[in-house]
Coordinates of N, CA and C in Angstrom, one line a residue:
Chain A
D4 N -36.1 3.2 -107.7 CA -36.6 2.0 -108.2 C -36.6 0.9 -107.2
V5 N -37.5 -0.1 -107.3 CA -38.5 -0.5 -106.0 C -37.2 -2.6 -105.9
K6 N -35.8 -2.7 -104.9 CA -35.7 -3.5 -105.1 C -35.6 -4.9 -104.1
V7 N -35.9 -5.8 -103.9 CA -36.3 -6.9 -103.4 C -35.5 -7.9 -103.9
T8 N -34.0 -7.9 -102.9 CA -33.2 -9.5 -103.1 C -33.4 -10.5 -102.0
Q9 N -32.8 -11.2 -102.4 CA -32.6 -12.5 -102.2 C -30.7 -13.5 -102.3
S10 N -31.6 -13.9 -101.1 CA -29.9 -13.7 -100.8 C -29.0 -15.5 -101.7
S11 N -30.2 -16.5 -102.6 CA -29.7 -17.4 -103.4 C -30.7 -17.4 -104.4
R12 N -30.2 -18.2 -105.2 CA -31.2 -17.6 -106.7 C -31.6 -19.8 -106.6
Y13 N -31.0 -19.9 -106.4 CA -30.1 -22.1 -106.4 C -30.2 -22.4 -105.0
L14 N -30.4 -23.9 -104.4 CA -30.1 -23.9 -103.3 C -30.6 -25.2 -103.5
V15 N -29.2 -26.3 -103.1 CA -29.6 -27.4 -102.7 C -28.9 -28.1 -101.4
K16 N -30.1 -28.3 -100.9 CA -30.0 -28.7 -99.0 C -30.3 -30.7 -99.0
R17 N -30.2 -30.6 -97.6 CA -30.1 -32.0 -97.8 C -31.6 -32.3 -96.9
T18 N -31.8 -34.0 -96.5 CA -32.6 -33.9 -96.1 C -32.5 -33.4 -94.3
G19 N -33.5 -32.8 -93.5 CA -33.2 -32.7 -91.9 C -31.9 -31.4 -92.4
E20 N -31.5 -30.5 -92.7 CA -30.3 -29.9 -92.7 C -31.5 -28.2 -92.1
K21 N -30.9 -27.7 -92.0 CA -31.5 -26.5 -91.8 C -31.2 -25.2 -92.0
V22 N -32.2 -24.7 -93.1 CA -31.6 -23.3 -94.1 C -32.4 -22.1 -93.6
F23 N -31.6 -21.6 -94.1 CA -31.7 -19.9 -94.2 C -31.9 -19.2 -96.0
L24 N -33.6 -19.1 -95.6 CA -33.3 -17.8 -97.0 C -33.3 -16.8 -96.6
E25 N -32.9 -15.4 -97.0 CA -32.5 -14.6 -96.6 C -33.5 -13.1 -97.4
C26 N -34.3 -12.4 -97.2 CA -34.2 -11.0 -98.6 C -35.0 -9.5 -97.3
V27 N -34.4 -9.2 -98.7 CA -34.0 -7.6 -98.4 C -34.2 -6.8 -99.3
Q28 N -34.7 -5.5 -98.4 CA -35.7 -4.2 -99.4 C -35.3 -3.5 -99.0
D29 N -34.9 -2.5 -99.9 CA -34.8 -1.0 -100.3 C -35.7 -0.2 -100.1
M30 N -36.7 -0.5 -99.4 CA -37.8 0.8 -100.1 C -38.4 1.1 -98.4
D31 N -37.8 0.7 -97.5 CA -38.3 1.0 -95.8 C -40.3 0.7 -95.7
H32 N -39.5 -0.3 -96.3 CA -41.9 -1.0 -96.1 C -41.5 -1.4 -95.3
E33 N -43.2 -1.3 -94.5 CA -43.3 -2.5 -92.8 C -43.4 -3.5 -93.3
N34 N -44.6 -4.4 -94.2 CA -45.0 -5.3 -94.3 C -44.2 -6.4 -95.7
M35 N -43.4 -7.4 -94.8 CA -42.9 -8.4 -95.7 C -43.1 -9.6 -95.6
F36 N -43.7 -11.1 -96.6 CA -44.3 -11.5 -96.8 C -42.9 -12.9 -97.6
W37 N -43.4 -14.4 -96.9 CA -42.9 -15.1 -97.5 C -43.9 -16.1 -98.1
Y38 N -43.9 -16.1 -99.6 CA -44.6 -17.6 -100.4 C -43.8 -18.5 -100.9
R39 N -44.2 -19.5 -101.1 CA -43.6 -20.7 -102.0 C -44.7 -20.9 -102.6
Q40 N -44.3 -21.5 -104.3 CA -45.0 -21.6 -105.2 C -44.8 -22.7 -105.4
D41 N -46.2 -23.6 -105.9 CA -45.8 -25.6 -106.8 C -46.5 -25.4 -108.0
P42 N -46.1 -25.8 -108.7 CA -46.9 -26.0 -110.1 C -48.6 -26.7 -109.5
G43 N -49.4 -25.4 -110.1 CA -50.9 -26.1 -110.1 C -51.4 -25.8 -108.4
L44 N -50.6 -25.2 -107.4 CA -50.7 -24.4 -106.5 C -50.9 -23.0 -106.4
G45 N -50.3 -22.4 -107.1 CA -49.9 -21.4 -107.3 C -49.4 -21.1 -105.9
L46 N -50.0 -19.1 -105.6 CA -48.6 -18.9 -104.8 C -48.8 -18.7 -103.5
R47 N -48.2 -19.4 -103.0 CA -49.5 -19.5 -101.2 C -48.8 -19.1 -100.1
L48 N -48.8 -19.0 -99.0 CA -48.4 -17.7 -98.0 C -47.7 -18.3 -96.9
I49 N -46.6 -18.3 -96.5 CA -46.0 -18.9 -95.5 C -46.4 -18.1 -94.2
Y50 N -45.1 -16.9 -94.1 CA -45.3 -16.4 -92.6 C -45.5 -15.0 -93.3
F51 N -45.6 -13.8 -92.6 CA -45.7 -12.1 -93.1 C -45.6 -11.3 -91.6
S52 N -44.7 -10.2 -92.0 CA -44.5 -9.7 -90.7 C -44.7 -8.4 -91.4
Y53 N -45.7 -7.2 -90.6 CA -45.8 -6.1 -90.4 C -45.0 -5.4 -89.4
D54 N -43.8 -5.5 -88.7 CA -43.6 -4.7 -88.4 C -41.7 -5.5 -87.9
V55 N -41.3 -5.1 -87.4 CA -39.8 -5.4 -86.6 C -40.0 -6.6 -85.6
K56 N -39.7 -7.9 -85.7 CA -40.3 -9.0 -84.4 C -41.4 -9.4 -84.4
M57 N -42.6 -8.4 -85.5 CA -43.9 -8.7 -85.2 C -43.5 -10.0 -86.1
K58 N -45.2 -11.0 -86.5 CA -45.2 -11.9 -87.3 C -46.4 -12.7 -87.5
E59 N -47.2 -12.9 -88.1 CA -48.0 -13.6 -88.3 C -47.8 -15.2 -89.6
K60 N -48.7 -16.0 -89.2 CA -48.6 -17.6 -90.2 C -50.1 -17.2 -91.2
G61 N -49.3 -17.3 -91.8 CA -50.1 -17.2 -93.6 C -50.8 -18.5 -93.3
D62 N -51.2 -19.2 -94.7 CA -51.7 -20.3 -94.9 C -50.6 -21.8 -94.5
I63 N -49.9 -21.6 -94.9 CA -49.0 -22.7 -95.2 C -47.8 -22.7 -93.2
P64 N -47.6 -22.5 -92.9 CA -46.7 -22.0 -91.6 C -46.1 -23.5 -91.5
E65 N -46.5 -24.6 -91.5 CA -45.9 -26.0 -90.6 C -44.7 -26.2 -91.4
G66 N -43.2 -26.7 -90.6 CA -42.4 -26.7 -90.7 C -40.7 -25.5 -91.2
Y67 N -41.9 -24.1 -90.9 CA -41.5 -22.9 -91.7 C -41.2 -21.8 -90.1
S68 N -40.5 -21.3 -90.4 CA -40.3 -19.9 -89.4 C -39.8 -19.1 -90.1
V69 N -39.7 -18.1 -89.4 CA -39.0 -16.5 -90.0 C -38.8 -15.8 -88.6
S70 N -37.4 -15.3 -89.4 CA -37.3 -14.2 -88.5 C -37.4 -12.1 -88.5
R71 N -37.5 -11.2 -88.0 CA -37.4 -9.8 -88.9 C -36.9 -9.3 -88.1
E72 N -35.3 -8.9 -87.6 CA -34.9 -8.3 -86.4 C -34.0 -6.8 -86.5
K73 N -34.5 -7.0 -88.6 CA -34.5 -5.4 -88.9 C -35.2 -4.9 -90.2
K74 N -35.8 -3.8 -90.2 CA -36.9 -3.7 -90.7 C -36.5 -3.9 -92.8
E75 N -35.1 -4.1 -92.8 CA -35.0 -4.7 -94.1 C -34.9 -6.0 -94.4
R76 N -34.6 -6.5 -93.3 CA -34.8 -8.2 -93.5 C -35.4 -9.1 -93.0
F77 N -35.3 -9.9 -93.6 CA -37.0 -11.2 -93.5 C -36.7 -12.0 -93.7
S78 N -36.0 -13.1 -92.7 CA -35.2 -14.5 -93.2 C -36.4 -15.5 -93.3
L79 N -36.6 -16.9 -93.6 CA -37.6 -17.4 -93.8 C -36.7 -18.7 -93.4
I80 N -36.4 -19.8 -91.8 CA -35.8 -20.8 -91.5 C -36.9 -22.0 -91.5
L81 N -36.5 -23.2 -92.8 CA -36.7 -24.6 -92.2 C -35.5 -25.1 -91.6
E82 N -36.3 -25.4 -90.6 CA -35.7 -25.8 -89.3 C -35.3 -27.5 -89.7
S83 N -35.8 -28.0 -89.9 CA -35.6 -29.7 -90.7 C -36.2 -30.0 -91.8
A84 N -35.2 -29.4 -93.2 CA -35.6 -29.4 -94.5 C -36.2 -31.0 -94.9
S85 N -37.3 -30.7 -95.4 CA -37.8 -32.1 -95.9 C -38.1 -32.4 -97.0
T86 N -38.0 -33.0 -98.1 CA -38.3 -33.5 -99.8 C -39.5 -32.6 -100.1
N87 N -40.4 -32.7 -99.3 CA -41.8 -31.6 -99.5 C -42.1 -30.7 -99.6
Q88 N -40.4 -29.8 -99.1 CA -40.0 -28.5 -98.8 C -39.0 -28.1 -100.2
T89 N -39.3 -28.5 -101.4 CA -38.3 -27.9 -102.7 C -39.3 -27.3 -103.5
S90 N -39.4 -26.2 -103.4 CA -39.7 -25.5 -103.9 C -39.5 -24.3 -104.4
M91 N -40.1 -23.3 -105.5 CA -40.1 -21.4 -105.8 C -39.9 -20.7 -104.3
Y92 N -39.4 -20.6 -103.6 CA -39.7 -19.3 -102.7 C -39.2 -18.4 -103.0
L93 N -40.6 -17.4 -102.7 CA -40.4 -15.9 -103.2 C -40.3 -15.1 -101.7
C94 N -39.8 -14.0 -101.7 CA -40.8 -13.3 -100.5 C -41.2 -11.7 -101.3
A95 N -41.9 -10.9 -100.9 CA -42.3 -10.1 -101.1 C -42.1 -8.5 -99.3
S96 N -42.4 -7.6 -100.8 CA -42.4 -6.4 -99.5 C -43.4 -5.3 -100.2
M97 N -44.1 -4.8 -98.8 CA -44.8 -3.7 -99.4 C -45.4 -2.7 -97.9
G98 N -45.5 -1.7 -98.8 CA -45.6 -0.2 -97.8 C -46.6 0.0 -97.1
S99 N -46.8 0.6 -96.2 CA -48.1 1.0 -95.2 C -49.1 1.5 -95.9
G100 N -50.2 1.9 -95.5 CA -51.1 3.1 -96.2 C -52.1 2.5 -97.2
R101 N -52.4 3.6 -98.1 CA -53.2 2.9 -99.2 C -52.4 1.5 -100.1
A102 N -51.7 2.4 -100.5 CA -50.9 1.5 -101.7 C -50.7 0.0 -101.4
Y103 N -51.7 -0.8 -101.7 CA -51.2 -2.4 -101.6 C -50.3 -2.7 -102.1
E104 N -49.5 -2.5 -102.8 CA -48.7 -3.5 -104.1 C -47.7 -3.7 -103.2
Q105 N -47.6 -5.5 -103.2 CA -46.6 -6.1 -103.1 C -45.3 -6.3 -104.4
Y106 N -43.8 -6.2 -103.8 CA -43.4 -5.9 -104.9 C -42.3 -7.8 -104.7
F107 N -42.2 -8.2 -105.8 CA -41.9 -9.7 -105.4 C -39.8 -9.4 -105.3
G108 N -38.9 -10.7 -105.0 CA -37.8 -10.4 -104.9 C -37.8 -11.7 -106.7
P109 N -36.3 -11.8 -106.6 CA -36.2 -13.2 -108.3 C -36.6 -14.6 -108.0
G110 N -36.7 -14.8 -106.5 CA -36.9 -16.1 -106.2 C -36.0 -17.1 -105.6
T111 N -35.9 -17.8 -105.0 CA -35.0 -18.7 -104.3 C -35.8 -20.5 -105.0
R112 N -35.0 -20.9 -105.5 CA -35.4 -22.4 -106.2 C -34.7 -23.2 -105.0
L113 N -35.6 -23.9 -104.6 CA -34.7 -24.8 -103.1 C -36.0 -26.3 -103.1
T114 N -34.0 -26.8 -103.6 CA -34.3 -28.4 -104.1 C -34.0 -29.5 -102.7
V115 N -34.6 -29.6 -102.0 CA -34.2 -31.0 -101.1 C -33.8 -32.0 -101.5
T116 N -32.7 -32.4 -101.2 CA -32.8 -34.5 -101.9 C -32.1 -35.4 -100.7
Chain B
G26 N -56.0 -20.9 -98.5 CA -56.3 -19.8 -98.4 C -57.1 -19.5 -99.7
Q27 N -58.3 -18.7 -99.8 CA -59.5 -18.9 -100.9 C -58.5 -18.4 -102.6
Q28 N -58.3 -19.0 -103.2 CA -57.8 -18.7 -104.7 C -59.0 -17.7 -105.8
L29 N -58.3 -16.7 -106.2 CA -59.4 -16.4 -107.4 C -59.7 -16.8 -108.0
N30 N -60.3 -16.4 -109.1 CA -61.1 -17.8 -110.0 C -60.7 -17.1 -111.6
Q31 N -59.0 -17.6 -111.9 CA -58.5 -17.0 -112.9 C -58.5 -17.4 -114.9
S32 N -59.1 -17.3 -115.6 CA -59.4 -17.8 -116.9 C -59.1 -16.6 -118.0
P33 N -58.3 -17.4 -119.0 CA -57.9 -19.2 -119.1 C -57.3 -19.0 -118.3
Q34 N -56.5 -20.1 -118.3 CA -54.8 -20.8 -117.8 C -54.4 -21.0 -118.0
S35 N -54.6 -21.0 -120.6 CA -53.3 -21.1 -121.0 C -54.0 -20.7 -122.2
M36 N -52.6 -19.4 -123.5 CA -53.6 -18.9 -124.1 C -52.5 -19.3 -125.1
F37 N -52.4 -19.8 -126.4 CA -51.5 -19.5 -127.0 C -51.9 -18.9 -129.4
I38 N -51.3 -17.8 -129.3 CA -51.9 -16.5 -130.0 C -50.7 -16.6 -130.3
Q39 N -50.6 -16.2 -131.9 CA -50.2 -15.1 -132.5 C -49.9 -13.9 -132.5
E40 N -48.0 -13.8 -132.8 CA -48.0 -12.1 -132.6 C -48.9 -10.8 -132.9
G41 N -49.3 -10.0 -132.8 CA -49.9 -8.7 -133.0 C -51.1 -8.7 -132.7
E42 N -51.7 -9.8 -131.9 CA -53.0 -10.6 -132.2 C -53.6 -9.5 -130.2
D43 N -54.4 -9.3 -129.8 CA -55.2 -8.9 -128.8 C -55.1 -10.2 -127.9
V44 N -55.3 -9.8 -126.6 CA -55.6 -10.9 -125.7 C -55.9 -10.5 -124.7
S45 N -57.0 -11.2 -124.1 CA -57.9 -11.0 -122.5 C -58.2 -11.9 -121.7
M46 N -58.0 -11.6 -120.8 CA -58.0 -12.6 -119.6 C -58.9 -11.7 -118.5
N47 N -59.1 -12.7 -117.0 CA -60.2 -12.4 -116.3 C -60.0 -13.2 -115.0
C48 N -60.4 -12.6 -113.9 CA -60.4 -13.5 -112.6 C -61.4 -12.7 -111.6
T49 N -62.0 -13.6 -111.1 CA -63.4 -13.8 -110.8 C -63.6 -14.6 -109.0
S50 N -64.2 -13.5 -108.7 CA -64.3 -14.1 -106.8 C -66.0 -13.9 -107.1
S51 N -66.3 -14.8 -105.3 CA -67.5 -14.3 -104.7 C -67.4 -13.7 -104.0
S52 N -66.0 -13.0 -103.6 CA -66.4 -11.8 -102.5 C -65.8 -10.7 -103.3
I53 N -66.0 -9.4 -102.0 CA -65.7 -8.1 -103.2 C -64.2 -8.4 -102.7
F54 N -63.3 -7.6 -103.3 CA -62.0 -6.8 -103.1 C -62.3 -5.4 -103.4
N55 N -61.3 -4.7 -103.1 CA -61.0 -3.2 -102.9 C -59.7 -2.9 -104.0
T56 N -59.1 -3.7 -103.8 CA -57.6 -3.9 -104.3 C -57.6 -4.8 -105.3
W57 N -57.2 -4.5 -106.7 CA -56.2 -5.5 -107.5 C -55.5 -5.0 -108.7
L58 N -54.5 -6.2 -108.7 CA -53.4 -5.9 -108.6 C -53.1 -7.1 -110.3
W59 N -52.5 -7.2 -111.4 CA -51.6 -7.9 -112.1 C -50.4 -8.0 -112.2
Y60 N -49.9 -9.3 -112.3 CA -48.1 -9.6 -112.3 C -48.1 -10.3 -113.2
K61 N -47.0 -10.0 -113.3 CA -46.3 -11.2 -114.8 C -45.0 -11.4 -114.7
Q62 N -45.0 -13.1 -114.5 CA -44.1 -14.1 -114.1 C -43.1 -14.3 -115.4
D63 N -42.1 -13.9 -115.3 CA -40.8 -15.2 -116.6 C -40.2 -16.0 -116.0
P64 N -40.3 -17.1 -116.2 CA -39.3 -18.2 -116.4 C -38.2 -18.2 -115.1
G65 N -39.0 -18.6 -113.9 CA -37.3 -18.4 -113.1 C -37.3 -17.5 -112.4
E66 N -38.3 -16.5 -112.6 CA -37.8 -15.7 -112.2 C -39.5 -15.1 -111.4
G67 N -38.8 -13.7 -110.3 CA -40.1 -13.3 -109.5 C -40.7 -12.6 -109.9
P68 N -42.5 -12.4 -109.9 CA -43.7 -11.5 -110.4 C -43.0 -10.4 -110.8
V69 N -43.8 -9.3 -111.6 CA -43.5 -8.5 -111.4 C -44.6 -7.6 -112.0
L70 N -45.2 -6.2 -110.9 CA -46.6 -5.6 -111.2 C -46.3 -4.9 -111.8
L71 N -47.7 -5.6 -112.9 CA -48.0 -4.4 -113.6 C -48.7 -3.5 -113.8
I72 N -50.0 -3.3 -113.2 CA -51.0 -2.3 -113.2 C -51.5 -2.8 -111.8
A73 N -51.7 -1.7 -111.1 CA -52.8 -1.4 -109.9 C -54.0 -1.2 -110.1
L74 N -55.2 -1.5 -109.5 CA -56.8 -0.4 -109.4 C -56.8 -0.6 -108.2
Y75 N -57.6 1.1 -108.0 CA -58.2 1.2 -105.9 C -59.9 1.1 -106.5
K76 N -59.6 1.3 -107.0 CA -61.9 2.0 -107.5 C -62.7 1.3 -108.7
A77 N -63.7 0.9 -108.2 CA -64.7 0.2 -109.1 C -64.8 1.0 -110.0
G78 N -64.9 0.3 -111.3 CA -64.9 0.7 -112.5 C -63.6 1.8 -113.2
E79 N -62.9 1.7 -112.4 CA -61.2 1.8 -112.9 C -60.4 1.7 -114.0
L80 N -60.8 2.2 -115.0 CA -60.2 1.7 -115.9 C -58.4 2.1 -116.7
T81 N -57.3 1.3 -116.3 CA -55.9 2.1 -116.0 C -54.8 0.7 -116.7
S82 N -54.6 1.8 -117.6 CA -53.6 1.3 -119.1 C -51.8 1.8 -118.5
N83 N -50.6 0.9 -118.8 CA -49.3 0.3 -119.0 C -48.9 0.2 -120.3
G84 N -48.9 1.3 -121.2 CA -48.0 0.9 -122.8 C -49.3 -0.3 -123.4
R85 N -49.5 -1.2 -123.8 CA -50.4 -2.0 -124.9 C -51.3 -2.9 -123.3
L86 N -50.8 -2.6 -122.3 CA -51.6 -3.7 -121.4 C -52.6 -2.3 -120.7
T87 N -53.8 -2.3 -120.7 CA -55.2 -2.1 -120.2 C -56.3 -3.3 -118.7
A88 N -55.9 -2.8 -118.0 CA -56.5 -3.8 -116.7 C -57.5 -2.7 -116.3
Q89 N -58.7 -3.9 -115.9 CA -60.1 -2.8 -115.2 C -60.6 -3.7 -114.1
F90 N -61.5 -2.9 -113.4 CA -61.4 -3.0 -111.6 C -63.0 -3.0 -112.2
G91 N -63.6 -4.4 -112.4 CA -65.4 -5.0 -112.6 C -65.4 -3.7 -111.4
I92 N -66.9 -3.5 -111.8 CA -67.8 -2.2 -110.8 C -68.3 -3.7 -109.7
T93 N -68.7 -4.0 -110.3 CA -69.0 -5.0 -108.6 C -67.9 -5.6 -107.8
R94 N -67.0 -5.1 -108.0 CA -66.1 -5.7 -107.1 C -65.2 -7.0 -106.9
K95 N -66.1 -7.5 -107.9 CA -65.8 -9.3 -108.1 C -65.3 -9.5 -108.0
D96 N -64.6 -8.9 -109.5 CA -63.4 -9.3 -111.1 C -62.9 -7.9 -111.4
S97 N -62.1 -8.2 -112.4 CA -61.1 -8.1 -113.1 C -60.4 -7.9 -113.8
F98 N -60.2 -7.6 -115.1 CA -59.6 -8.2 -116.4 C -58.7 -7.3 -117.5
L99 N -58.0 -7.9 -117.6 CA -56.1 -7.6 -118.2 C -56.3 -7.7 -119.8
N100 N -56.1 -7.1 -120.6 CA -56.3 -6.9 -122.2 C -54.9 -6.1 -122.3
I101 N -54.7 -7.3 -123.8 CA -53.1 -6.8 -124.0 C -53.2 -6.5 -125.2
S102 N -52.7 -5.8 -125.9 CA -52.9 -5.2 -127.6 C -51.8 -5.7 -128.0
A103 N -52.3 -6.3 -129.2 CA -50.5 -6.1 -130.4 C -49.3 -6.7 -129.6
S104 N -50.0 -8.1 -129.0 CA -48.5 -8.9 -129.0 C -47.8 -8.9 -129.1
I105 N -46.4 -9.7 -128.6 CA -44.7 -9.4 -129.2 C -44.2 -10.6 -128.6
P106 N -43.8 -11.1 -128.9 CA -43.4 -13.1 -128.6 C -42.6 -12.2 -126.7
S107 N -42.8 -11.5 -126.4 CA -41.7 -10.8 -124.6 C -42.9 -10.7 -124.1
D108 N -43.7 -10.9 -124.6 CA -45.4 -11.3 -123.3 C -45.2 -12.0 -123.2
V109 N -44.6 -13.5 -123.6 CA -44.7 -14.3 -122.6 C -44.7 -14.7 -121.5
G110 N -45.0 -15.1 -121.1 CA -45.3 -15.6 -119.6 C -46.7 -16.2 -118.4
I111 N -46.3 -15.8 -117.0 CA -47.5 -16.3 -116.9 C -48.2 -15.2 -116.3
Y112 N -49.3 -14.1 -116.6 CA -49.6 -13.8 -115.8 C -50.6 -13.7 -114.7
F113 N -50.8 -13.2 -113.4 CA -51.7 -12.9 -112.2 C -52.2 -12.8 -111.6
C114 N -53.5 -12.8 -111.3 CA -54.8 -11.2 -110.7 C -53.7 -11.3 -108.9
A115 N -54.1 -10.7 -108.3 CA -54.2 -10.7 -106.9 C -55.4 -9.5 -106.9
G116 N -56.2 -10.4 -105.2 CA -57.0 -9.1 -104.8 C -56.8 -8.2 -103.4
R117 N -56.7 -7.6 -102.5 CA -57.3 -7.6 -101.2 C -58.3 -7.1 -101.3
R118 N -59.0 -7.8 -99.5 CA -60.6 -7.5 -99.2 C -60.7 -6.4 -98.6
T119 N -61.0 -6.6 -97.9 CA -61.7 -4.3 -97.0 C -60.4 -4.7 -95.8
S120 N -59.8 -5.4 -94.9 CA -58.9 -4.9 -94.9 C -57.6 -5.5 -94.7
G121 N -56.4 -5.2 -93.9 CA -55.1 -6.2 -94.2 C -54.6 -6.2 -95.3
S122 N -53.3 -6.6 -95.2 CA -52.0 -6.5 -96.2 C -52.2 -7.4 -96.8
R123 N -53.0 -8.8 -96.5 CA -52.4 -10.3 -97.1 C -52.8 -10.3 -98.9
L124 N -52.9 -10.8 -99.9 CA -53.6 -10.7 -100.8 C -53.9 -12.3 -101.3
T125 N -54.5 -12.0 -102.2 CA -55.4 -12.9 -102.4 C -55.0 -13.2 -104.1
F126 N -54.3 -14.9 -104.9 CA -53.6 -14.6 -105.6 C -54.7 -16.0 -106.9
G127 N -54.6 -15.2 -108.6 CA -55.3 -15.8 -109.2 C -54.4 -17.4 -109.5
E128 N -54.5 -18.0 -110.0 CA -53.6 -19.5 -110.2 C -52.6 -19.2 -111.6
G129 N -52.6 -18.3 -112.6 CA -52.5 -17.6 -113.4 C -52.9 -18.2 -115.0
T130 N -52.2 -17.1 -115.8 CA -52.7 -17.7 -117.3 C -51.4 -17.2 -117.6
Q131 N -51.5 -19.1 -118.2 CA -49.8 -19.1 -119.3 C -49.8 -19.0 -120.8
L132 N -49.2 -17.3 -121.2 CA -49.5 -16.2 -122.3 C -48.3 -17.2 -123.2
T133 N -48.5 -17.9 -124.5 CA -48.0 -18.3 -125.2 C -47.7 -17.6 -126.6
V134 N -47.0 -16.8 -127.2 CA -46.7 -16.2 -128.6 C -46.1 -16.2 -129.6
N135 N -47.1 -16.8 -131.1 CA -46.1 -17.4 -131.9 C -45.7 -16.3 -133.0
P136 N -44.3 -16.6 -132.8 CA -44.2 -15.5 -133.3 C -44.8 -14.9 -135.1

């Protein structure tokens, strides 16, 4: 069974803090993604990675960075959290080849105060 | 990135009714996916479509890949209360691993 886990379901941080969101998948997938989801704006891609140590910017990378040191783990970093980064953060993974099916984790609801 | 046009935005139906929703785009897609998201959870993949004209079922759910490759449809038959949630379409264009998402259809089922 497909499994994507995220380190926290709920997180509250202060403005200016450095925030780490962790995502782990157990499907040996090459591709991993970070999205944020906001009411009225849908799912927006922040960054994705197609291999270990490889990353590409999505549509809204400003204020975020990522790290992929191991195939199964993809981390999203907020260098200096701001209130406009309060959101639902979703991680997804996808194998290579013909099946372009992304599998999502349960999400992390981040609140920056 | 470009959003898919998903409609309707919301639906309020009675238990037992059938439901239809669709996604359209001005661009051609090679893959269509349909997801369901429960409140406070991540989206769960329901159906994946890979060929124009393809019709695929998953229990009471049926989805179709439009012939023009610019649209897709999801039908839910005999709705039940646990069908409540947000349904998203997603499409992949000719290359790459990125998906384009619709804005979702919020489904409410009254018992």
